[in-house]
Coordinates of C-alpha atoms and ligand atoms in Angstrom, one line a residue:
M1 CA 43.7 58.5 96.2
S2 CA 44.5 55.2 94.4
P3 CA 45.2 55.6 90.7
Q4 CA 42.1 53.6 89.7
G5 CA 40.1 55.8 92.1
I6 CA 40.7 58.8 89.9
N7 CA 37.9 59.5 87.4
L8 CA 36.0 56.5 88.8
K9 CA 32.3 56.8 88.0
V10 CA 29.9 55.0 90.2
P11 CA 26.6 54.3 88.5
F12 CA 23.4 54.5 90.5
H13 CA 22.6 50.9 89.7
R14 CA 24.2 47.9 88.0
A15 CA 22.2 44.6 87.8
C16 CA 23.8 41.5 89.1
I17 CA 23.6 39.4 85.9
G18 CA 26.1 36.6 85.3
D19 CA 26.7 33.7 82.9
E20 CA 24.0 31.6 84.6
E21 CA 21.2 34.1 83.6
I22 CA 22.6 34.2 80.0
Q23 CA 22.8 30.4 79.9
A24 CA 19.2 30.1 81.2
V25 CA 17.9 32.5 78.6
A26 CA 19.8 30.7 75.8
E27 CA 18.2 27.4 76.9
V28 CA 14.7 28.8 76.7
L29 CA 15.6 30.2 73.2
R30 CA 16.9 26.9 72.0
G31 CA 13.8 25.1 73.4
G32 CA 11.6 27.2 71.1
W33 CA 8.9 28.1 73.7
M34 CA 9.1 31.9 74.1
T35 CA 6.2 33.1 76.1
M36 CA 4.5 32.0 79.4
G37 CA 5.0 28.3 79.8
P38 CA 6.7 25.7 82.0
K39 CA 9.5 28.1 83.2
T40 CA 6.9 30.6 84.4
V41 CA 5.1 27.9 86.3
Q42 CA 8.4 26.9 87.9
F43 CA 9.2 30.5 88.8
E44 CA 5.8 30.9 90.4
N45 CA 6.1 27.7 92.4
E46 CA 9.6 28.6 93.7
F47 CA 8.6 32.2 94.4
A48 CA 5.6 31.0 96.4
R49 CA 7.9 28.6 98.4
Y50 CA 10.5 31.4 98.9
T51 CA 7.9 33.9 100.3
G52 CA 5.7 31.4 102.1
A53 CA 2.6 32.4 100.1
R54 CA 0.0 29.9 99.0
H55 CA -0.1 31.4 95.5
A56 CA 2.3 33.4 93.3
I57 CA 1.1 34.7 90.0
A58 CA 3.8 36.1 87.6
V59 CA 2.9 39.2 85.6
S60 CA 4.6 41.7 83.3
S61 CA 5.3 44.4 86.0
C62 CA 4.5 45.5 89.5
T63 CA 2.1 48.0 88.0
A64 CA 0.2 45.2 86.4
A65 CA 0.3 43.3 89.7
L66 CA -1.2 46.3 91.6
H67 CA -3.9 46.7 88.8
L68 CA -4.9 43.1 89.1
A69 CA -4.9 43.2 92.9
Y70 CA -7.3 46.1 92.9
E71 CA -9.4 44.4 90.2
C72 CA -9.7 41.2 92.2
I73 CA -11.0 42.9 95.3
G74 CA -13.7 44.6 93.1
L75 CA -12.6 48.2 93.3
K76 CA -15.4 50.5 92.0
P77 CA -15.8 54.1 91.0
G78 CA -15.9 56.4 94.1
D79 CA -14.1 53.9 96.3
E80 CA -11.1 55.2 98.3
V81 CA -7.7 53.6 98.8
L82 CA -5.2 54.8 101.4
I83 CA -1.7 55.3 99.9
P84 CA 1.4 56.9 101.3
A85 CA 2.3 60.3 99.7
T86 CA 5.9 59.1 99.4
T87 CA 5.8 56.4 96.7
F88 CA 6.1 55.9 92.9
T89 CA 3.1 56.9 90.8
A90 CA 2.3 53.2 89.9
T91 CA 0.9 52.6 93.4
A92 CA -1.8 55.3 92.9
E93 CA -2.3 55.5 89.2
T94 CA -3.6 51.9 89.1
V95 CA -6.3 53.0 91.6
T96 CA -7.5 55.7 89.2
Y97 CA -8.0 53.0 86.4
F98 CA -11.2 52.1 88.3
G99 CA -12.5 55.6 88.8
A100 CA -11.5 55.2 92.5
R101 CA -9.7 57.8 94.5
P102 CA -6.1 57.5 95.9
V103 CA -6.4 59.0 99.4
L104 CA -2.8 60.1 100.2
V105 CA -1.5 59.6 103.7
D106 CA 1.5 61.4 105.3
I107 CA 4.6 59.4 106.3
D108 CA 6.5 58.7 109.5
P109 CA 9.5 61.0 109.7
L110 CA 11.9 58.3 110.9
T111 CA 11.2 55.4 108.6
M112 CA 9.5 57.4 105.8
N113 CA 6.9 54.7 105.6
L114 CA 3.1 55.4 105.8
D115 CA 2.0 57.0 109.1
V116 CA -0.8 54.6 110.4
A117 CA -2.3 57.2 112.7
D118 CA -2.7 59.6 109.8
A119 CA -4.2 56.8 107.7
R120 CA -6.7 56.2 110.5
R121 CA -7.9 59.8 110.4
R122 CA -8.5 59.6 106.6
V123 CA -10.8 56.5 106.7
T124 CA -14.3 57.1 105.5
S125 CA -17.3 54.9 104.6
R126 CA -15.9 54.6 101.1
T127 CA -12.4 53.4 102.1
R128 CA -11.8 49.9 100.7
A129 CA -8.1 49.2 101.0
I130 CA -4.8 50.4 102.5
V131 CA -1.6 50.0 100.5
P132 CA 1.6 50.0 102.6
V133 CA 4.7 50.6 100.5
H134 CA 7.9 49.2 102.2
L135 CA 10.1 52.1 101.3
A136 CA 13.7 51.2 100.5
G137 CA 12.9 47.6 101.5
Q138 CA 12.2 48.2 105.2
P139 CA 8.7 46.8 106.1
C140 CA 5.9 49.1 107.3
D141 CA 4.3 48.5 110.7
M142 CA 2.2 45.6 109.6
Q143 CA 0.7 44.9 113.0
Q144 CA -0.8 48.4 113.3
I145 CA -1.9 48.3 109.6
H146 CA -3.7 45.0 110.1
E147 CA -5.4 46.3 113.3
L148 CA -6.6 49.3 111.4
A149 CA -7.7 47.2 108.4
D150 CA -9.6 44.7 110.7
A151 CA -11.3 47.6 112.6
C152 CA -12.5 49.3 109.4
N153 CA -12.9 46.3 107.1
L154 CA -10.2 47.2 104.7
R155 CA -8.3 44.9 102.4
V156 CA -4.5 45.2 102.8
I157 CA -2.5 45.2 99.5
E158 CA 1.3 45.6 100.0
D159 CA 3.4 47.4 97.4
A160 CA 6.5 45.3 97.9
A161 CA 8.4 46.7 94.9
H162 CA 11.3 47.3 97.2
A163 CA 10.9 44.5 99.6
L164 CA 12.3 41.2 98.3
P165 CA 13.5 39.6 100.4
A166 CA 12.2 41.3 103.6
R167 CA 10.7 40.1 106.9
Y168 CA 8.3 41.5 109.4
G169 CA 8.8 39.6 112.7
D170 CA 9.1 35.9 111.7
K171 CA 7.1 36.4 108.4
A172 CA 8.4 37.0 104.9
I173 CA 6.9 39.9 103.0
G174 CA 4.5 38.3 100.6
S175 CA 2.9 36.0 103.2
I176 CA 1.2 38.5 105.5
S177 CA -1.6 40.4 103.8
D178 CA -4.5 39.8 101.4
L179 CA -2.3 40.5 98.4
T180 CA 1.3 41.6 97.8
A181 CA 2.8 43.0 94.6
F182 CA 6.5 42.6 93.7
S183 CA 8.6 44.3 90.9
F184 CA 11.3 42.7 88.8
Y185 CA 12.1 46.0 87.0
A186 CA 15.7 46.6 85.9
T187 CA 16.8 48.3 89.1
K188 CA 15.0 46.2 91.6
T189 CA 16.5 43.6 94.0
L190 CA 15.5 40.7 91.7
T191 CA 15.3 41.6 88.0
T192 CA 13.9 40.0 84.9
G193 CA 14.3 43.3 82.9
E194 CA 10.6 43.9 83.4
G195 CA 8.3 41.8 85.4
G196 CA 6.3 41.4 88.6
M197 CA 4.5 38.9 90.9
V198 CA 1.4 38.9 93.0
T199 CA 1.3 36.7 96.1
T200 CA -1.9 35.7 98.0
D201 CA -3.2 33.0 100.2
N202 CA -6.8 33.6 98.9
D203 CA -7.8 30.9 96.3
Q204 CA -10.5 33.1 94.7
Y205 CA -8.2 36.1 94.3
A206 CA -5.5 33.9 92.8
E207 CA -7.9 32.3 90.3
R208 CA -9.3 35.7 89.3
I209 CA -5.8 37.2 88.8
R210 CA -4.6 34.1 86.7
M211 CA -7.6 34.6 84.4
M212 CA -7.4 38.4 84.1
R213 CA -3.6 38.5 83.4
L214 CA -4.3 36.7 80.1
H215 CA -7.4 38.1 78.4
G216 CA -9.9 36.8 80.8
I217 CA -9.5 33.4 79.3
S218 CA -10.0 30.3 81.5
R219 CA -7.1 29.0 83.4
D220 CA -4.1 27.3 81.7
A221 CA -5.1 28.7 78.3
W222 CA -1.4 29.2 77.5
K223 CA -1.2 25.4 77.1
R224 CA -3.6 25.4 74.2
Y225 CA -0.8 25.5 71.6
S226 CA 1.3 22.9 73.3
S227 CA 1.1 19.1 72.6
E228 CA -1.0 18.5 75.8
G229 CA -3.2 21.4 74.8
N230 CA -6.6 21.8 73.2
W231 CA -7.8 24.3 70.7
Y232 CA -10.9 25.2 72.7
Y233 CA -11.1 28.1 75.2
Q234 CA -13.7 30.5 76.6
V235 CA -13.4 34.2 77.3
H236 CA -15.0 35.0 80.7
E237 CA -14.1 38.6 81.1
A238 CA -12.5 41.5 79.3
G239 CA -9.0 40.8 80.7
Y240 CA -5.5 42.1 80.1
K241 CA -2.3 41.1 78.5
Y242 CA -0.1 41.0 81.6
N243 CA 1.6 37.7 81.5
L244 CA 5.4 37.1 82.1
T245 CA 7.4 35.2 79.5
D246 CA 9.5 32.1 79.9
L247 CA 12.5 34.1 78.8
Q248 CA 12.0 36.4 81.8
A249 CA 11.1 33.6 84.2
A250 CA 14.3 31.8 83.3
I251 CA 16.2 34.9 84.5
G252 CA 14.0 35.1 87.5
L253 CA 14.7 31.6 88.6
V254 CA 18.5 32.2 88.6
Q255 CA 18.0 35.5 90.4
L256 CA 15.8 34.0 93.0
A257 CA 18.4 31.4 93.8
K258 CA 20.9 34.2 94.6
C259 CA 18.4 36.6 96.2
D260 CA 19.7 36.0 99.8
A261 CA 23.3 36.4 98.8
M262 CA 22.6 39.6 96.9
R263 CA 20.7 41.0 100.0
A264 CA 23.7 40.1 102.2
R265 CA 26.0 42.0 99.8
R266 CA 23.7 45.1 99.9
E267 CA 23.5 44.9 103.7
S268 CA 27.3 44.9 104.0
V269 CA 27.4 48.0 101.7
A270 CA 24.8 49.7 103.9
D271 CA 26.7 48.7 107.1
R272 CA 29.8 50.3 105.7
Y273 CA 27.9 53.5 104.8
N274 CA 26.3 53.6 108.2
R275 CA 29.7 53.3 110.0
A276 CA 31.1 56.0 107.8
F277 CA 28.2 58.5 108.2
R278 CA 26.6 57.9 111.5
D279 CA 28.7 60.4 113.5
D280 CA 28.4 63.2 111.1
P281 CA 25.9 65.8 112.4
G282 CA 25.2 66.9 108.8
L283 CA 23.8 63.5 107.9
Q284 CA 21.0 61.2 109.0
I285 CA 21.5 57.6 108.2
P286 CA 18.5 55.2 107.7
T287 CA 16.6 54.2 110.8
V288 CA 16.7 50.4 111.1
L289 CA 13.9 48.9 113.2
L290 CA 14.8 45.7 115.1
D291 CA 11.6 43.7 114.7
R292 CA 12.0 43.6 110.9
T293 CA 14.5 42.8 108.2
S294 CA 15.0 45.2 105.3
A295 CA 15.7 44.1 101.7
W296 CA 18.1 47.1 101.5
H297 CA 16.9 48.1 98.1
L298 CA 17.8 51.7 98.6
Y299 CA 20.2 53.6 100.9
I300 CA 18.3 56.8 101.7
L301 CA 20.6 59.4 103.3
R302 CA 19.1 62.6 104.7
V303 CA 21.1 65.8 104.8
N304 CA 20.8 68.4 107.6
E305 CA 20.7 71.8 105.8
E306 CA 21.1 73.8 109.0
R307 CA 24.3 72.0 109.8
L308 CA 25.8 71.9 106.3
G309 CA 24.8 75.3 105.2
F310 CA 23.5 73.9 101.9
G311 CA 20.7 71.5 101.0
R312 CA 20.0 68.3 99.1
N313 CA 20.1 69.7 95.6
E314 CA 23.6 71.2 96.2
F315 CA 24.6 67.9 97.8
M316 CA 23.5 66.0 94.6
K317 CA 25.4 68.4 92.4
E318 CA 28.6 67.8 94.4
L319 CA 28.1 64.1 94.3
Q320 CA 27.7 64.2 90.5
A321 CA 30.9 66.3 90.3
R322 CA 32.7 63.5 92.1
G323 CA 31.4 60.8 89.8
V324 CA 28.7 59.5 92.1
N325 CA 25.3 59.1 90.6
A326 CA 22.6 59.4 93.3
S327 CA 18.8 59.6 93.0
V328 CA 15.8 60.8 95.0
H329 CA 13.0 58.5 96.3
F330 CA 10.4 59.9 95.9
I331 CA 8.9 63.2 94.9
P332 CA 5.6 63.0 96.9
L333 CA 2.6 62.3 94.7
H334 CA 0.7 65.4 95.8
L335 CA 3.4 67.6 94.3
H336 CA 2.9 66.2 90.8
P337 CA 0.6 68.1 88.4
Y338 CA -1.7 65.1 87.7
Y339 CA -2.6 64.5 91.4
Q340 CA -3.1 68.2 91.9
R341 CA -5.3 68.7 88.8
V342 CA -7.5 65.6 89.2
F343 CA -7.7 65.2 93.0
G344 CA -7.1 68.7 94.2
Y345 CA -3.9 68.0 96.2
R346 CA -1.7 71.0 97.0
R347 CA 1.7 71.7 98.3
G348 CA 1.5 71.8 102.1
D349 CA -1.0 68.9 102.3
F350 CA 1.6 66.4 103.6
P351 CA 4.2 68.3 105.6
V352 CA 6.3 65.3 106.7
A353 CA 6.5 63.8 103.2
E354 CA 7.5 67.2 101.9
A355 CA 10.1 67.9 104.6
Q356 CA 11.7 64.5 104.1
Y357 CA 11.6 64.8 100.3
E358 CA 13.6 68.1 100.6
R359 CA 16.3 66.3 102.6
C360 CA 16.6 62.9 101.1
L361 CA 18.9 61.3 98.5
S362 CA 19.6 57.7 97.6
L363 CA 23.2 56.6 97.3
P364 CA 24.3 53.7 95.0
L365 CA 23.5 50.4 96.6
Y366 CA 23.7 47.1 94.8
A367 CA 25.3 43.6 95.1
T368 CA 27.9 44.2 92.4
M369 CA 29.5 47.3 94.0
G370 CA 33.3 47.0 94.1
E371 CA 35.5 48.1 97.1
D372 CA 36.7 51.0 95.0
E373 CA 33.2 52.1 94.2
M374 CA 32.1 52.0 97.9
D375 CA 35.3 54.0 98.8
C376 CA 34.5 56.5 96.1
V377 CA 31.0 57.1 97.4
I378 CA 32.1 57.4 101.1
R379 CA 35.0 59.7 100.2
A380 CA 32.7 61.9 98.1
V381 CA 30.1 62.2 100.9
Q382 CA 32.7 63.0 103.5
E383 CA 34.4 65.6 101.3
I384 CA 31.1 67.3 100.6
C385 CA 30.4 67.5 104.4
Q386 CA 33.7 69.2 104.8
L387 CA 32.5 72.0 102.5
A388 CA 30.3 73.1 105.4
P389 CA 30.8 76.4 107.2
A390 CA 33.0 76.9 110.2
Q391 CA 30.4 75.9 112.8
R392 CA 31.4 72.3 112.3
Ligands
PLP1 C1 9.3 50.3 90.8 C2 8.1 50.6 91.6 C3 6.8 50.2 91.2 C4 6.5 49.8 89.8 O1 7.2 48.6 89.4 P1 7.1 48.2 87.8 O2 7.6 46.7 87.9 O3 8.1 49.0 87.1 O4 5.7 48.3 87.3 C5 5.7 50.3 92.0 N1 5.9 50.8 93.3 C6 7.1 51.2 93.7 C7 7.2 51.7 95.1 C8 8.2 51.1 92.9 O5 9.4 51.6 93.3

């Protein structure tokens, strides 16, 4: 072990923020216009170009993006929305804002993405939308999902919190479905600290979301305090305060310009993990499908308890003891008290999601990982596998 390798701690995440982001924020501060303004418009335009979407609307989070997406399709009390059990609560909690029901769907054991055959079985006359979540950054089977949506007249709203940049076939995520929601949260692949974006090709949806993200005030109301502005405005709906700020957009513009380079770095880390772990019978590396390109937001490793003689929780403790901070994505929604109490979900309802949850852990994966940090993670995982009983 190299001297600097001793006592090395590998954080779960470290954002890729350089002098350019700091400079960009300083310029906005010096300019004196703090909130949504010209930088946000520029960020939206460049994001739309990057994803190939007709419209990109910047908002304060992916949670806000999902809320506004459900709002613009007119979600109503009693409506149902198909959501994978393996996701973050934001995907489903925003459905409950409308008195609608998140109908959970089991996952595919290989990709851990929504199982489209299971989704099909859960469609009823009340089902309004399906929300694929591109777990870890690898796109769901969008062809099958759109076939189901077309057959049952469902809107498709993608939760792409993990999927920037990602591609399905020759199309970028963000340009495929009715609406797509992105996250710029601190740990995501593009960060503005907090932030999000909705993309859509639908002019009506875009107009509605632009209005609802800022108090239901008619379009371009943010200009009303600028020199070209006008004091008059009208409130058309009870909207929300979900806008992004120019301070955040300035960071986002710099991050967007290096988004491909950061993805390439994460992919090279993932390749290295794959080579190190693929032949170990105690481990299952992520399944990469050839017709799509992952954003590589997360590296989800699954442990084989039968082979190792111990499970994921023990594995996590051993990683921690070796200075490696790992995480788990995700505790299936039906195991949380809220979804059990309000929607009657129970342990056992989604056996694949539960089985994969019991086995999965997410290793550190980010563009700023150093060689010593990758080595530390690989060495730790390999050491832990050697703790296994004699059958190996
Ligand atoms: C992070 C995350 C969100 C929420 O993003 P915010 O920008 O924090 O609101 C939604 N869905 C998934 C799958 C996420 O991982």
